[in-house]
Short mmCIF file of C-alpha atoms in Angstrom, two decimals:
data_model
loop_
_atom_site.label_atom_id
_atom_site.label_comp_id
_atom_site.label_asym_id
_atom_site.label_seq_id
_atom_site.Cartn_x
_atom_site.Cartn_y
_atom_site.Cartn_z
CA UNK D 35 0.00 0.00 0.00
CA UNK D 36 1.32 3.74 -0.64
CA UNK D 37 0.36 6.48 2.36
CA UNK D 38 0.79 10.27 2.25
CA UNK D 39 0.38 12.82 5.03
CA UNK D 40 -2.27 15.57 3.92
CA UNK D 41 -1.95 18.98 5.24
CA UNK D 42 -4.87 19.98 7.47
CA UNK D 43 -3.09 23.14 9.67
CA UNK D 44 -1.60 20.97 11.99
CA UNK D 45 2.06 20.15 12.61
CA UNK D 46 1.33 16.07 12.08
CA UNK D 47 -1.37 16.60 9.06
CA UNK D 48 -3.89 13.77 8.36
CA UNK D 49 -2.86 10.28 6.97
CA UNK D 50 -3.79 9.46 3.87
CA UNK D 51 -3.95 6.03 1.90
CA UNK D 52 -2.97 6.57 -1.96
CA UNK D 53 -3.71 3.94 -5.04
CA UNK D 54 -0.95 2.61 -6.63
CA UNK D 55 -0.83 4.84 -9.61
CA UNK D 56 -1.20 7.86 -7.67
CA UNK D 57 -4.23 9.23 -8.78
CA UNK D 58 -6.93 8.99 -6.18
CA UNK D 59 -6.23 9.05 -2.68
CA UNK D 60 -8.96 8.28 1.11
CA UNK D 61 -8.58 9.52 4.27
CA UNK D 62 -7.21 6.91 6.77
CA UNK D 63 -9.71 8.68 9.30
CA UNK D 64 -11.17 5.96 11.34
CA UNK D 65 -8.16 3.55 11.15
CA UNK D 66 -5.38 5.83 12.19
CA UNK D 67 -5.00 9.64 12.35
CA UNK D 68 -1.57 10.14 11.66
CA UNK D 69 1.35 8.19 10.12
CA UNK D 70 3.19 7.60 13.63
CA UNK D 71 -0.04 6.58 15.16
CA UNK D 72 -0.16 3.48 12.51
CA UNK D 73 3.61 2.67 13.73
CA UNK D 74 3.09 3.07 16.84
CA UNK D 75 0.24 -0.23 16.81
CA UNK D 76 1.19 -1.63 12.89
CA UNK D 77 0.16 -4.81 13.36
CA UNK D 78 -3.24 -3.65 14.65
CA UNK D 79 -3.81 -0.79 12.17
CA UNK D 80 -2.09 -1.98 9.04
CA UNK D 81 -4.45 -4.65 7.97
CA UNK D 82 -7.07 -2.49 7.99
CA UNK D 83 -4.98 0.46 6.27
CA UNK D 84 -4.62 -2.52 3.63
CA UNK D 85 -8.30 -3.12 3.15
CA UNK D 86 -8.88 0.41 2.77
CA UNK D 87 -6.02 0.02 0.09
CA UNK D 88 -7.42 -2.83 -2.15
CA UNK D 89 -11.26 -1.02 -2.15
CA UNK D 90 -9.20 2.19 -3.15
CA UNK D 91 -7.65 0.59 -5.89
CA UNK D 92 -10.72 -1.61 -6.66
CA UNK D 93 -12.49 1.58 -7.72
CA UNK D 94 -14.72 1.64 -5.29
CA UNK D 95 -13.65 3.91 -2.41
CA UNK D 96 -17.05 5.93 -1.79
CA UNK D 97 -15.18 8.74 -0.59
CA UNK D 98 -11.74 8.68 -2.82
CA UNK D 99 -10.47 12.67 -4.23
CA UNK D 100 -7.86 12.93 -6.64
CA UNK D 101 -4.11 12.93 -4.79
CA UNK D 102 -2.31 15.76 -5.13
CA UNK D 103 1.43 15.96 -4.56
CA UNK D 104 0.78 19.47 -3.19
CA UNK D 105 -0.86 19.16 -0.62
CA UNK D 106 1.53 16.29 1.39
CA UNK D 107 3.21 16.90 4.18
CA UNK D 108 6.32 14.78 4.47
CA UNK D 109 5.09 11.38 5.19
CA UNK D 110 6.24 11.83 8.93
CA UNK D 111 6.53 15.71 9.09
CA UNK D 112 8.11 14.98 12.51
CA UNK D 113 10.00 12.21 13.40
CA UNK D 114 11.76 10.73 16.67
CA UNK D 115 14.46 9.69 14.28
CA UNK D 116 16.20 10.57 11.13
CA UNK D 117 19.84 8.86 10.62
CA UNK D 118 21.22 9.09 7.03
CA UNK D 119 23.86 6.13 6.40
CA UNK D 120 25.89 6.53 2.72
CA UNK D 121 25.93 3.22 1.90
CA UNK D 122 27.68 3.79 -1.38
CA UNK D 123 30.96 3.15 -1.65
CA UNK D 124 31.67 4.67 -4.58
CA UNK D 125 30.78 8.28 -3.46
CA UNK D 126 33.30 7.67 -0.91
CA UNK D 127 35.89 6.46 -3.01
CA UNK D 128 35.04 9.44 -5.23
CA UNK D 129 35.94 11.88 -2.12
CA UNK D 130 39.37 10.14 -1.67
CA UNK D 131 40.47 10.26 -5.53
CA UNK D 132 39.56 13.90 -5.86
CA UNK D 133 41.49 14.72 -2.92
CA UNK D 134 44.45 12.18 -3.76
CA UNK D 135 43.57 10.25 -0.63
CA UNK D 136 43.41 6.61 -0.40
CA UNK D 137 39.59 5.85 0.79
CA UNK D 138 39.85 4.31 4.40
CA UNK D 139 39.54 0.23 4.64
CA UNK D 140 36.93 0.94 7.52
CA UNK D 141 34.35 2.00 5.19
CA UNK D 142 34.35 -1.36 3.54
CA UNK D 143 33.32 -2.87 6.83
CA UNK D 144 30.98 0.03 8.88
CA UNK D 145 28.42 1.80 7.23
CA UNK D 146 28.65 5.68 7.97
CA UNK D 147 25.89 7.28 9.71
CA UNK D 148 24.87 11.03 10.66
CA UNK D 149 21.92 12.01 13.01
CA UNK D 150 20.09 14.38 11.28
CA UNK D 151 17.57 16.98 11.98
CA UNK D 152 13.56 14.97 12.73
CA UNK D 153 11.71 18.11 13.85
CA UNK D 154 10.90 19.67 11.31
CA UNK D 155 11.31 17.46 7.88
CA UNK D 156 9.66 19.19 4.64
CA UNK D 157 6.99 17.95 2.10
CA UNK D 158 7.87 17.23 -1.97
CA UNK D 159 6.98 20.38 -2.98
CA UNK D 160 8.32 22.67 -0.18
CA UNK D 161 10.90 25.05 -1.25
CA UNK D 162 14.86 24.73 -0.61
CA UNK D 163 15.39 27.76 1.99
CA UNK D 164 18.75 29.32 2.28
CA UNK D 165 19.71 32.27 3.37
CA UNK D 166 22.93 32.98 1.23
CA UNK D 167 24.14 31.01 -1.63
CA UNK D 168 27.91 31.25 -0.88
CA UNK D 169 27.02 28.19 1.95
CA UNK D 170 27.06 26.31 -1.31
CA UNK D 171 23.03 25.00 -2.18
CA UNK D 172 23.28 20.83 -3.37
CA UNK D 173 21.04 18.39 -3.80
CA UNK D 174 20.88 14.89 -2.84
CA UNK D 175 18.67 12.22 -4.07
CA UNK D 176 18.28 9.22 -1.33
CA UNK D 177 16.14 6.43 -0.30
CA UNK D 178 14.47 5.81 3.38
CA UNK D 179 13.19 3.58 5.03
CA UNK D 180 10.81 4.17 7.72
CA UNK D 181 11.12 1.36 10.83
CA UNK D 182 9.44 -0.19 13.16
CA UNK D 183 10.46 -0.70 16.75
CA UNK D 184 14.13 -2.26 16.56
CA UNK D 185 15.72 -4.31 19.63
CA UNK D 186 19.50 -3.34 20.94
CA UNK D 187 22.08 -6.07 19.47
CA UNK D 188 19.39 -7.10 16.36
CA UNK D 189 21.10 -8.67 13.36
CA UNK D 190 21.01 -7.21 9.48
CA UNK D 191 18.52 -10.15 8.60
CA UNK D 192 16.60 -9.46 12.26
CA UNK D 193 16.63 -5.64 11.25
CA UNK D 194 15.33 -5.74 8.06
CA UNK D 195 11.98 -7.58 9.41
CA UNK D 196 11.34 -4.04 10.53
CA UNK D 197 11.50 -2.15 7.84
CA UNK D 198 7.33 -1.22 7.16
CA UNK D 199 7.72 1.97 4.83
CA UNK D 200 9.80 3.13 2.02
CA UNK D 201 10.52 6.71 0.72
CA UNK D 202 12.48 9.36 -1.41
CA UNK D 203 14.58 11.79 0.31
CA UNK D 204 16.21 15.10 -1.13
CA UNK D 205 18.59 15.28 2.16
CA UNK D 206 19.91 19.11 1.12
CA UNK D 207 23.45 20.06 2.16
CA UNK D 208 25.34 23.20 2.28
CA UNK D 209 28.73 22.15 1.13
CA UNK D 210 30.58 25.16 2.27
CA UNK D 211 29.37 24.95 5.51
CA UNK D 212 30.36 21.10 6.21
CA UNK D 213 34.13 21.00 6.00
CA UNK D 214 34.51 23.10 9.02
CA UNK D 215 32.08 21.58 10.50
CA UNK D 216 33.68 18.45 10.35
CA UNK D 217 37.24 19.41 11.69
CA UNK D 218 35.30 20.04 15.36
CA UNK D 219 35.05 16.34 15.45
CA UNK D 220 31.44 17.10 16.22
CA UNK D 221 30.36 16.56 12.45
CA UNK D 222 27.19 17.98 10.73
CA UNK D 223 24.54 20.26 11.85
CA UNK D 224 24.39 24.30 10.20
CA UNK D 225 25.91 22.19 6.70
CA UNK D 226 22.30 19.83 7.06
CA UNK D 227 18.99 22.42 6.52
CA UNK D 228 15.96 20.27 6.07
CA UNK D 229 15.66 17.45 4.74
CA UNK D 230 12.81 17.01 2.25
CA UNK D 231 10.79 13.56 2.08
CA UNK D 232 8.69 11.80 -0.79
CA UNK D 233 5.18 12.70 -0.94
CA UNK D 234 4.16 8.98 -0.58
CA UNK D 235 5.36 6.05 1.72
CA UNK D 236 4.99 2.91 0.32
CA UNK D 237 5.22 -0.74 2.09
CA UNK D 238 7.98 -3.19 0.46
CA UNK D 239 5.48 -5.42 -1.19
CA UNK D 240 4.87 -2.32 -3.71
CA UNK D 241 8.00 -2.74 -5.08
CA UNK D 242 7.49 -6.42 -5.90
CA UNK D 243 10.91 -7.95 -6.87
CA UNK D 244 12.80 -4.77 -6.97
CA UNK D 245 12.83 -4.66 -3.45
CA UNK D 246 15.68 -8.08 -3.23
CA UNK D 247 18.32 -8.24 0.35
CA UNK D 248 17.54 -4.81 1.50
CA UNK D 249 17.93 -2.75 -1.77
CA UNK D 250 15.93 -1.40 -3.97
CA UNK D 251 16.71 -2.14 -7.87
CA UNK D 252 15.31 0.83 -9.19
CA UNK D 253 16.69 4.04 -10.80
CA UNK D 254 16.55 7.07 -8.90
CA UNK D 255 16.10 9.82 -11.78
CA UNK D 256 17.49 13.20 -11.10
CA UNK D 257 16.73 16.65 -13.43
CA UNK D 258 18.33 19.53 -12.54
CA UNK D 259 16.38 22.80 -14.02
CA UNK D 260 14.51 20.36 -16.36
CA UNK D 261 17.75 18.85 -17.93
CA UNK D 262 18.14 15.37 -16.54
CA UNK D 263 21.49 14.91 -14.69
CA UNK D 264 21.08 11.17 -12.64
CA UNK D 265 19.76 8.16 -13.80
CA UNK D 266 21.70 5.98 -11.11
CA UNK D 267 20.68 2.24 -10.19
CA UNK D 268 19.89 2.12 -6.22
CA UNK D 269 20.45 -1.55 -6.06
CA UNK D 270 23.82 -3.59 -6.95
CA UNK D 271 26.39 -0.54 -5.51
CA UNK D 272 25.06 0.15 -2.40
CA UNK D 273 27.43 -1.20 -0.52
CA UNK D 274 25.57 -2.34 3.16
CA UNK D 275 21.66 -2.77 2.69
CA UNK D 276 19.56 -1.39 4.82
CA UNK D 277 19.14 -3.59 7.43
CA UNK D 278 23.18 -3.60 7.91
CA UNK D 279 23.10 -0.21 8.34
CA UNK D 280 19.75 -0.08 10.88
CA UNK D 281 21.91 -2.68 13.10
CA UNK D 282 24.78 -0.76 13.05
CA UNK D 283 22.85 2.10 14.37
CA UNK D 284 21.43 -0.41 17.25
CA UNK D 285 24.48 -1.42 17.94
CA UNK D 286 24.28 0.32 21.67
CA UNK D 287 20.71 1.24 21.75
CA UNK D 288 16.89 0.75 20.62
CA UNK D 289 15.15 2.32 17.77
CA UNK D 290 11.92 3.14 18.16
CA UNK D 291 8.66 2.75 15.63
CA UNK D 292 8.70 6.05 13.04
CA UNK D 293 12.69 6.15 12.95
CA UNK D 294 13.66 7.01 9.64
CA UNK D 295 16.87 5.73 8.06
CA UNK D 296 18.53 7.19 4.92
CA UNK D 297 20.36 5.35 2.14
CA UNK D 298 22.96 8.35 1.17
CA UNK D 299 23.89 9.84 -2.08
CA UNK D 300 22.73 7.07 -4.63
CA UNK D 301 26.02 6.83 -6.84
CA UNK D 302 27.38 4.40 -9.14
CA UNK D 303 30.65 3.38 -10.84
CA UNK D 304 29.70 4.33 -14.31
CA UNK D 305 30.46 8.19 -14.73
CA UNK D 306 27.91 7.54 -17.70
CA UNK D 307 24.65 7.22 -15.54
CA UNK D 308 25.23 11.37 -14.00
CA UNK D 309 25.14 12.18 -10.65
CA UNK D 310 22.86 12.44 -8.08
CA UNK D 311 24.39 15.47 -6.12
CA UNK D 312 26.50 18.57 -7.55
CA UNK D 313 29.46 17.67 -5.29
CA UNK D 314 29.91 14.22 -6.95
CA UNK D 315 29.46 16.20 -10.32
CA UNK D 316 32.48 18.49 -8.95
CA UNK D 317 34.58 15.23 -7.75
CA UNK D 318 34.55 13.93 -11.10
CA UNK D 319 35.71 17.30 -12.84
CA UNK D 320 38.56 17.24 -10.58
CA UNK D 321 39.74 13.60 -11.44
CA UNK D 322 39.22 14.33 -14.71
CA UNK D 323 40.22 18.47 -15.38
CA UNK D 324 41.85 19.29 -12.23
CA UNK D 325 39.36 21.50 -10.97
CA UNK D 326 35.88 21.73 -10.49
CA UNK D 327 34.22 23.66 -13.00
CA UNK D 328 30.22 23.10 -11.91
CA UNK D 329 28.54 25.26 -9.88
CA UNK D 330 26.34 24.53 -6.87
CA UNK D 331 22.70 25.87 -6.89
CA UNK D 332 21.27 29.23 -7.27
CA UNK D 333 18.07 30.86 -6.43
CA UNK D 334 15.17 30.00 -8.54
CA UNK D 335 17.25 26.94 -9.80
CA UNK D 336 14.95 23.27 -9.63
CA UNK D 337 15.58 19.93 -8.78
CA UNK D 338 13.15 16.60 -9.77
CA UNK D 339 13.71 13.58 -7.98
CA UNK D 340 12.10 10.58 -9.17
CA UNK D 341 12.28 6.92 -9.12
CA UNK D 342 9.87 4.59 -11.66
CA UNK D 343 8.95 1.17 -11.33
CA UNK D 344 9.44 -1.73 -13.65
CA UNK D 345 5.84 -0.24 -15.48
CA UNK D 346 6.92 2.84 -15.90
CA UNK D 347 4.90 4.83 -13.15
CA UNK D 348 6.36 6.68 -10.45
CA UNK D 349 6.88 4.38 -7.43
CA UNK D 350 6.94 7.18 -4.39
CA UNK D 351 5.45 10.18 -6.67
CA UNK D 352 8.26 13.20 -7.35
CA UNK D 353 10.13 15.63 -5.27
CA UNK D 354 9.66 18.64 -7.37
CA UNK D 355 11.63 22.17 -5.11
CA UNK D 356 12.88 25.21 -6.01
CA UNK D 357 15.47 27.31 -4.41
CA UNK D 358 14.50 30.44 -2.51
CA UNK D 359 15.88 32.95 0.13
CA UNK D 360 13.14 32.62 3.33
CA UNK D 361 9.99 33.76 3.09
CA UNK D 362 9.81 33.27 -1.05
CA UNK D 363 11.32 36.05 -1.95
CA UNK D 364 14.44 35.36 -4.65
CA UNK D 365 17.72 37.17 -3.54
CA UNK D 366 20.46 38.75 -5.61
CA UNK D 367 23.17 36.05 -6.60
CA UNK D 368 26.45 36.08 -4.28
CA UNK D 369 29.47 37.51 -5.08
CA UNK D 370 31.87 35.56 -3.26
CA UNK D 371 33.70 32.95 -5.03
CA UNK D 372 34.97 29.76 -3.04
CA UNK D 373 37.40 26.66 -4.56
CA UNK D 374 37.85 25.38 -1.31
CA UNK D 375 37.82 21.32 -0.48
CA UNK D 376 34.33 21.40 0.36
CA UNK D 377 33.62 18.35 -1.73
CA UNK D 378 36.27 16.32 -0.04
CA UNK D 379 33.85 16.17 2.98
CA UNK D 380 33.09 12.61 3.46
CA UNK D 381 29.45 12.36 4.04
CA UNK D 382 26.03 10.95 2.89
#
């Protein structure tokens, strides 16, 4: 089943169950209120979120509008948990060669993972807010997975049994922020703004046999001011699925139901299939040229991330943002110039 989060004036919005091509959509109201109250008792509620599913889909929903991207919420506007891992190697390995560094053996063995921000994560269609463009605007198309409660000490296999909901992410960085962020030892927090979600959620059965050991085998599509710039395969490069990376992250502790766990910067071998951030664009150039030529985002610039399913349809609907200065308006561009290692920032 695929579920949205509809906004309604509140901070949590209304949950939403949405048919599989995305065209009609129900209120969950009567089942479950909100997306964390489904977590919170899934086994109870989801059956009955499914039934409410196959009539939707049947046709014969008495009470089905047409879905509109516009009006979601992200899927959990506020979560108790969002940890991005970057599960693909060869983003890493990109950091080291355009730095001249060897990439480090231990991220063969331990997936990488940042706690970002939960309180306050953005809807499809929100704008990209920033202040002043010489922080260095990028994008950065992910997956998610939405959990379950997870036990301390569970195994990959053990983990993975509690994944119930998948997602897009945009998860935005500043790039000239990060690298001094990083030297405090501290790692991100002013280089991370929001982080934007999928409009829809969708359970792994949607994804049929894409969805194989913890990856999906899909290609995330990325267009950058309409040209497209990514069409990388999620599944055979990322390096540790997801449930390696959610035990890794419970490790030392629990994770509770409506944690959300990102993917990282989808990224592939093939230089051929684009890119699906700027500062893997700007890597590149500097293996190849020297230097890094491309230039991160300005205001009124647009990113598309998409990912389609064997048939052709979109599997989580689009993030479609634009870049803006707060409150809407659209800022002179800055003046100052930077060629400064920001890319070599190892991150998601």
């Amino acid at each position: 089943m695929k579920l949205a989060t509809y906004k309604d004036g509140s901070r949590d919005g209304q949950l939403v169950v949405v048919s599989r091509d995305l065209s009609t959509a129900h209120y969950a109201t009567g089942v479950a209120d909100t997306l964390q109250a489904a977590l919170d008792d899934w086994n109870f509620v989801s059956p009955q979120l499914q039934d409410l599913s196959a009539t939707l889909n049947g046709g014969k929903a008495r009470h089905a509008f047409s879905f509109d991207p516009n009006m979601c919420m992200a899927p959990l506007p506020r979560a108790y948990q969002w940890a991005d891992g970057s599960a693909y190697l060869n983003h890493l390995e990109l950091v080291g060669k355009a730095n001249d560094k060897d990439m480090p053996e231990a991220y063969l063995s331990v997936p990488l993972v940042y706690q970002g921000g939960s309180d306050d994560l953005q809807g499809a269609c929100s704008p990209i807010e920033v202040s002043d463009l010489d922080w260095g605007v990028d994008f950065e198309a992910e997956l998610a997975v939405i959990t379950g409660d997870v036990p301390q000490g569970v195994s990959a296999d053990e983990a993975l049994e509690s994944v119930r909901l998948l997602t897009l992410v945009n998860d935005v960085s500043l790039r000239y922020l990060i690298p001094r962020e990083l030297t405090t030892g501290f790692g991100f927090f002013q280089g991370k703004p929001a982080t934007t979600m999928g409009p829809v959620a969708v359970t792994p059965d949607e994804l049929g046999e894409a969805w194989q050991d913890g990856r999906v085998h899909l290609t995330m599509q990325v267009q950058w001011n309409g040209r497209k710039v990514g069409m990388c395969d999620a599944g055979p490069e990322m390096g540790f699925h997801f449930g390696q990376i959610i035990a890794h992250m419970c490790k030392t502790r629990r994770a509770r139901a409506g944690t959300i766990v990102g993917s990282g910067t989808i990224s592939n071998k093939d230089w051929s299939r684009g890119y699906s951030c700027i500062a893997e664009k700007r890597m590149i150039e500097k293996v190849q040229d020297g230097k890094a030529t491309t230039q991160f985002m300005q205001y009124g610039d647009t990113v598309r991330i998409d990912m389609k399913g064997k048939d052709g349809q979109s599997v989580f609907g689009a993030i479609e943002q634009t870049v803006q200065a707060p409150g809407g308006s659209v800022l002179p561009e800055s003046s100052t110039a930077h060629d400064v290692a920001a890319d070599g920032a190892t991150h998601a």
